[in-house]
Structures are given as structure tokens and as C-alpha cells.
Amino acid sequence: NKSLEKYFSLSDTQYLVGLCALVAGFVLLWLGWAYNYWMFIVGIVVLAVGMALFIFGSIGRVNPDAVDSKRDVALEDFGREQLEDARLEKRLSAHVKPVYVVQYAFEGEGLESRKSRDGVWRTSYVSAFRIFFTRDGIIVLSRVFSLLDDHDERHEAKEYKYSELGRAEIVRDSVRLASGKQKFTVSRARLHITDASGNDVLLAQVHDDMDADALADTINRTIEHGSAS
């Protein structure tokens, strides 16, 4: 967990400045070699400074892939019992495929966050859920856990008949997340499923796209028809 803490706390500034200085230094060296002695000297200095910044900026850096890997390893057994249940497999709908969603959660106690160069917001909390559609109901299980400490909130698999369900909707809002010393307003989407009495069945983060709306529509259609067959 210590290495992951560095991912959220270390800045890329020194590393990126060093990388740019290296490129500029090589360009100055080439121009100096071809045209001007003093430009060559400046190129050596810029190259040396760039190399130092690049090396020191690289020390302790954690690649975003390492964060994703930690997340994936923690979820290896999530829903395995249901996936390997032969009796459940026979009950599953042939028309509506099971749903598995994993997202970096945008809320949680002591939340750490960072926007990576790939444009993805990664945080210290992970939200995951699975929904299995049987011919007469759904089975829902969810989990929210921290990559940095022992927080692990699990909701074991629970089955609901379609007649017991109310509706599903995508709830959209915005949150403030920090990346380095800056704060940004970031949009968030969550799937909210309620039972017939309005009680929460699931409230979990999803990727904010058309697939999220399609998922809510699919759940509502199965509730309306009372069947996923």
C-alpha cells in the first residue's frame, strides 16, 4: 500500500520537465554541432539538468497500471461462487447477460485521487457490482473497498423477484476531486435500483455513457414484464 500512496502523492511535474529538457538538450546539441559552438555548450547543460530532473522525478513513481493491477487482484474472487454455481447457470436468462461493473469510486473516507495522463481518474476506493438475471428475478452483489487501508464494505449476493423491484435509474451529479494541488469538478453517474417500497437495492458508480442508460432501461423492462426470458 505504501507504493500506491506514492501514486497519489507524487507529482509528475519534475519528471515531465526533465523529459522536456532532455528533448530540448538533444535538439540544442544537434544545432550546436552543426552551426554554433555556444549552442552546443548550452545543449550539454540543458541535457544534464534534464537528466537529473528525469532521474529524480522517476524515483518512486508508480505506473497507473500498478494501481489497476492491485484493483484487479483484489477482485479476483468477487462473484466467483455465483459464476461457478451450476444450478444458478441453469436458471439464468438466455436473453439478458450478467452485468459486471468496476469503477474507481469518487467518494469515501480519506479519499485520494489523481487524474492520470490517459485521462482516467483513479482513486483510492474501488466500487464493483454484479447483477445476474434469472428468468424471474435478479441476484445482486456489490463491494466497495479501499486500496490504501482495510476498508472493505461487502454486500453478499441477494435475490429479488421482479415483482419485488421498483425501478432502476442513472443518477448523475458532480463531485470535487483533487489531482496534485489542483481540484476539479468531475461528473459522476451511479446506478440506483430500488425495491417496490422505494428502499435501496443498489447504488453504485458506473461509467457515464450510453451503456449506463441502456443497463437501466434493460432492468426496467424486465421489471415491467416480470421476466427476463
Short mmCIF file of C-alpha atoms in Angstrom, two decimals:
data_model
loop_
_atom_site.label_atom_id
_atom_site.label_comp_id
_atom_site.label_asym_id
_atom_site.label_seq_id
_atom_site.Cartn_x
_atom_site.Cartn_y
_atom_site.Cartn_z
CA ASN A 1 0.00 0.00 0.00
CA LYS A 2 2.93 2.34 0.58
CA SER A 3 3.81 2.26 -3.10
CA LEU A 4 0.23 3.09 -4.07
CA GLU A 5 0.25 6.04 -1.67
CA LYS A 6 3.12 7.45 -3.73
CA TYR A 7 0.98 7.24 -6.86
CA PHE A 8 -1.49 9.68 -5.36
CA SER A 9 1.06 11.92 -3.60
CA LEU A 10 3.95 12.26 -6.08
CA SER A 11 3.73 14.91 -8.79
CA ASP A 12 4.66 14.30 -12.42
CA THR A 13 5.96 17.86 -12.80
CA GLN A 14 9.64 17.15 -12.15
CA TYR A 15 9.55 14.05 -14.35
CA LEU A 16 7.83 15.85 -17.25
CA VAL A 17 10.06 18.95 -17.04
CA GLY A 18 13.08 16.66 -17.09
CA LEU A 19 11.76 14.82 -20.13
CA CYS A 20 11.16 18.09 -21.99
CA ALA A 21 14.63 19.33 -21.03
CA LEU A 22 16.17 16.14 -22.39
CA VAL A 23 14.46 16.64 -25.73
CA ALA A 24 15.47 20.32 -25.82
CA GLY A 25 19.05 19.40 -24.87
CA PHE A 26 19.39 16.91 -27.71
CA VAL A 27 18.00 19.47 -30.18
CA LEU A 28 20.47 22.11 -28.96
CA LEU A 29 23.34 19.64 -29.20
CA TRP A 30 22.46 18.84 -32.80
CA LEU A 31 22.08 22.52 -33.74
CA GLY A 32 25.27 23.44 -31.89
CA TRP A 33 27.24 20.68 -33.59
CA ALA A 34 26.03 21.89 -36.96
CA TYR A 35 26.01 25.67 -36.52
CA ASN A 36 27.12 27.21 -33.23
CA TYR A 37 29.64 26.17 -30.54
CA TRP A 38 27.89 28.07 -27.72
CA MET A 39 24.59 26.46 -28.57
CA PHE A 40 26.38 23.12 -28.21
CA ILE A 41 27.58 24.10 -24.70
CA VAL A 42 24.08 25.24 -23.70
CA GLY A 43 22.74 21.94 -25.01
CA ILE A 44 25.10 19.99 -22.74
CA VAL A 45 23.97 22.00 -19.70
CA VAL A 46 20.27 21.61 -20.55
CA LEU A 47 20.79 17.90 -21.19
CA ALA A 48 22.50 17.43 -17.80
CA VAL A 49 19.76 19.33 -15.95
CA GLY A 50 17.09 17.39 -17.82
CA MET A 51 18.74 14.07 -16.99
CA ALA A 52 18.90 14.96 -13.29
CA LEU A 53 15.25 16.06 -13.17
CA PHE A 54 14.16 13.00 -15.11
CA ILE A 55 16.02 10.59 -12.81
CA PHE A 56 14.90 12.21 -9.55
CA GLY A 57 11.35 12.58 -10.85
CA SER A 58 11.28 8.88 -11.78
CA ILE A 59 12.33 7.66 -8.33
CA GLY A 60 9.33 6.21 -6.50
CA ARG A 61 6.91 6.84 -9.36
CA VAL A 62 4.08 4.32 -9.61
CA ASN A 63 2.65 3.47 -13.01
CA PRO A 64 -1.17 3.65 -13.31
CA ASP A 65 -1.06 0.01 -14.45
CA ALA A 66 0.16 -0.94 -10.97
CA VAL A 67 -2.94 0.66 -9.45
CA ASP A 68 -5.20 -1.16 -11.92
CA SER A 69 -3.40 -4.43 -11.18
CA LYS A 70 -3.90 -4.01 -7.42
CA ARG A 71 -7.60 -3.39 -8.05
CA ASP A 72 -7.96 -6.44 -10.31
CA VAL A 73 -6.16 -8.78 -7.92
CA ALA A 74 -8.44 -7.68 -5.07
CA LEU A 75 -11.48 -8.57 -7.20
CA GLU A 76 -10.32 -11.98 -8.44
CA ASP A 77 -12.81 -13.87 -6.26
CA PHE A 78 -15.65 -11.37 -6.45
CA GLY A 79 -18.74 -13.27 -7.61
CA ARG A 80 -16.83 -16.49 -8.22
CA GLU A 81 -19.31 -18.51 -6.16
CA GLN A 82 -22.15 -17.45 -8.45
CA LEU A 83 -20.09 -17.87 -11.63
CA GLU A 84 -19.25 -21.45 -10.68
CA ASP A 85 -22.76 -22.36 -9.48
CA ALA A 86 -24.09 -24.92 -11.97
CA ARG A 87 -27.63 -24.68 -10.60
CA LEU A 88 -27.65 -20.91 -10.99
CA GLU A 89 -26.34 -21.22 -14.53
CA LYS A 90 -29.43 -23.24 -15.48
CA ARG A 91 -31.68 -20.52 -14.03
CA LEU A 92 -30.02 -17.60 -15.83
CA SER A 93 -31.81 -15.77 -18.60
CA ALA A 94 -30.67 -16.67 -22.09
CA HIS A 95 -31.53 -13.18 -23.33
CA VAL A 96 -30.11 -10.81 -20.71
CA LYS A 97 -26.43 -11.28 -19.95
CA PRO A 98 -24.98 -10.86 -16.44
CA VAL A 99 -23.56 -7.43 -15.64
CA TYR A 100 -20.17 -6.79 -14.09
CA VAL A 101 -19.09 -3.19 -13.43
CA VAL A 102 -15.89 -1.96 -11.79
CA GLN A 103 -15.20 1.74 -11.24
CA TYR A 104 -12.89 3.90 -9.18
CA ALA A 105 -15.30 5.38 -6.65
CA PHE A 106 -15.49 9.15 -6.24
CA GLU A 107 -16.32 9.15 -2.54
CA GLY A 108 -15.01 7.52 0.62
CA GLU A 109 -13.35 8.43 3.90
CA GLY A 110 -9.85 9.78 3.29
CA LEU A 111 -10.33 9.52 -0.49
CA GLU A 112 -7.17 10.04 -2.55
CA SER A 113 -7.48 10.81 -6.24
CA ARG A 114 -5.44 11.59 -9.30
CA LYS A 115 -6.11 12.13 -12.99
CA SER A 116 -3.62 10.07 -14.99
CA ARG A 117 -2.13 11.02 -18.33
CA ASP A 118 -4.53 8.57 -20.00
CA GLY A 119 -7.38 10.81 -18.86
CA VAL A 120 -8.70 8.33 -16.29
CA TRP A 121 -9.49 9.45 -12.76
CA ARG A 122 -8.07 6.85 -10.37
CA THR A 123 -8.93 6.98 -6.70
CA SER A 124 -8.10 5.01 -3.57
CA TYR A 125 -11.60 3.49 -3.49
CA VAL A 126 -12.98 0.86 -5.84
CA SER A 127 -16.66 0.11 -6.45
CA ALA A 128 -17.76 -3.17 -8.02
CA PHE A 129 -21.06 -4.96 -8.53
CA ARG A 130 -22.53 -7.91 -10.37
CA ILE A 131 -26.11 -8.47 -11.46
CA PHE A 132 -27.32 -11.89 -12.59
CA PHE A 133 -30.64 -12.04 -14.42
CA THR A 134 -32.67 -15.17 -13.82
CA ARG A 135 -35.95 -15.90 -15.51
CA ASP A 136 -37.94 -14.50 -12.58
CA GLY A 137 -35.59 -12.12 -10.75
CA ILE A 138 -32.14 -10.66 -10.27
CA ILE A 139 -29.25 -11.52 -7.98
CA VAL A 140 -27.20 -8.53 -6.85
CA LEU A 141 -23.88 -8.40 -5.02
CA SER A 142 -21.62 -5.39 -4.51
CA ARG A 143 -18.40 -4.33 -2.89
CA VAL A 144 -16.66 -1.03 -2.10
CA PHE A 145 -13.10 -1.18 -0.78
CA SER A 146 -10.00 0.93 -0.30
CA LEU A 147 -6.68 0.27 -2.00
CA LEU A 148 -4.83 2.01 0.84
CA ASP A 149 -6.36 0.64 4.04
CA ASP A 150 -8.62 -2.12 5.39
CA HIS A 151 -11.95 -0.53 4.49
CA ASP A 152 -13.99 -3.23 2.75
CA GLU A 153 -17.77 -2.95 2.53
CA ARG A 154 -19.33 -6.10 1.09
CA HIS A 155 -22.96 -6.79 0.28
CA GLU A 156 -23.36 -10.50 -0.24
CA ALA A 157 -25.49 -11.90 -3.05
CA LYS A 158 -29.20 -11.28 -2.56
CA GLU A 159 -32.01 -12.34 -4.85
CA TYR A 160 -35.04 -10.21 -5.68
CA LYS A 161 -38.07 -11.30 -7.64
CA TYR A 162 -39.03 -8.87 -10.40
CA SER A 163 -42.33 -8.32 -8.60
CA GLU A 164 -40.37 -7.09 -5.57
CA LEU A 165 -38.47 -4.43 -7.52
CA GLY A 166 -39.40 -0.81 -8.14
CA ARG A 167 -37.25 0.77 -10.82
CA ALA A 168 -33.72 1.49 -11.96
CA GLU A 169 -32.29 4.86 -12.93
CA ILE A 170 -28.96 6.54 -13.59
CA VAL A 171 -28.34 9.29 -11.05
CA ARG A 172 -25.95 11.94 -12.33
CA ASP A 173 -24.20 14.60 -10.27
CA SER A 174 -20.75 16.15 -9.88
CA VAL A 175 -18.04 15.89 -7.25
CA ARG A 176 -14.80 17.72 -6.48
CA LEU A 177 -11.65 15.65 -6.90
CA ALA A 178 -8.04 16.61 -6.30
CA SER A 179 -5.16 15.82 -8.62
CA GLY A 180 -1.93 17.07 -7.12
CA LYS A 181 -2.51 20.55 -5.76
CA GLN A 182 -5.43 21.28 -8.08
CA LYS A 183 -9.10 20.50 -7.62
CA PHE A 184 -11.53 19.72 -10.42
CA THR A 185 -15.27 19.30 -10.81
CA VAL A 186 -15.88 15.82 -12.18
CA SER A 187 -19.16 14.32 -13.37
CA ARG A 188 -20.37 11.10 -11.77
CA ALA A 189 -23.01 8.54 -12.69
CA ARG A 190 -24.49 5.89 -10.40
CA LEU A 191 -26.93 3.08 -11.00
CA HIS A 192 -29.76 3.24 -8.46
CA ILE A 193 -32.10 0.28 -8.11
CA THR A 194 -34.95 0.34 -5.60
CA ASP A 195 -37.45 -2.23 -4.45
CA ALA A 196 -41.22 -1.82 -4.69
CA SER A 197 -41.24 0.08 -1.37
CA GLY A 198 -38.56 2.54 -2.51
CA ASN A 199 -35.76 1.01 -0.45
CA ASP A 200 -32.28 0.81 -1.92
CA VAL A 201 -31.29 -2.41 -3.63
CA LEU A 202 -28.15 -0.99 -5.22
CA LEU A 203 -26.49 2.40 -5.51
CA ALA A 204 -23.16 2.02 -7.27
CA GLN A 205 -20.97 4.03 -9.60
CA VAL A 206 -20.99 3.30 -13.34
CA HIS A 207 -19.22 4.74 -16.33
CA ASP A 208 -21.15 7.77 -17.54
CA ASP A 209 -22.10 6.74 -21.06
CA MET A 210 -24.95 5.36 -23.14
CA ASP A 211 -24.28 1.84 -21.83
CA ALA A 212 -25.29 3.01 -18.35
CA ASP A 213 -28.65 4.26 -19.62
CA ALA A 214 -29.12 1.05 -21.62
CA LEU A 215 -28.50 -1.01 -18.47
CA ALA A 216 -31.12 0.93 -16.51
CA ASP A 217 -33.59 0.53 -19.40
CA THR A 218 -32.94 -3.23 -19.53
CA ILE A 219 -33.59 -3.63 -15.81
CA ASN A 220 -36.78 -1.57 -16.04
CA ARG A 221 -38.06 -3.64 -18.98
CA THR A 222 -37.50 -6.89 -17.10
CA ILE A 223 -39.26 -5.45 -14.04
CA GLU A 224 -42.20 -4.31 -16.19
CA HIS A 225 -42.50 -7.66 -17.97
CA GLY A 226 -41.86 -9.62 -14.81
CA SER A 227 -39.47 -11.85 -16.68
CA ALA A 228 -36.06 -11.80 -18.40
CA SER A 229 -36.93 -14.67 -20.72
#
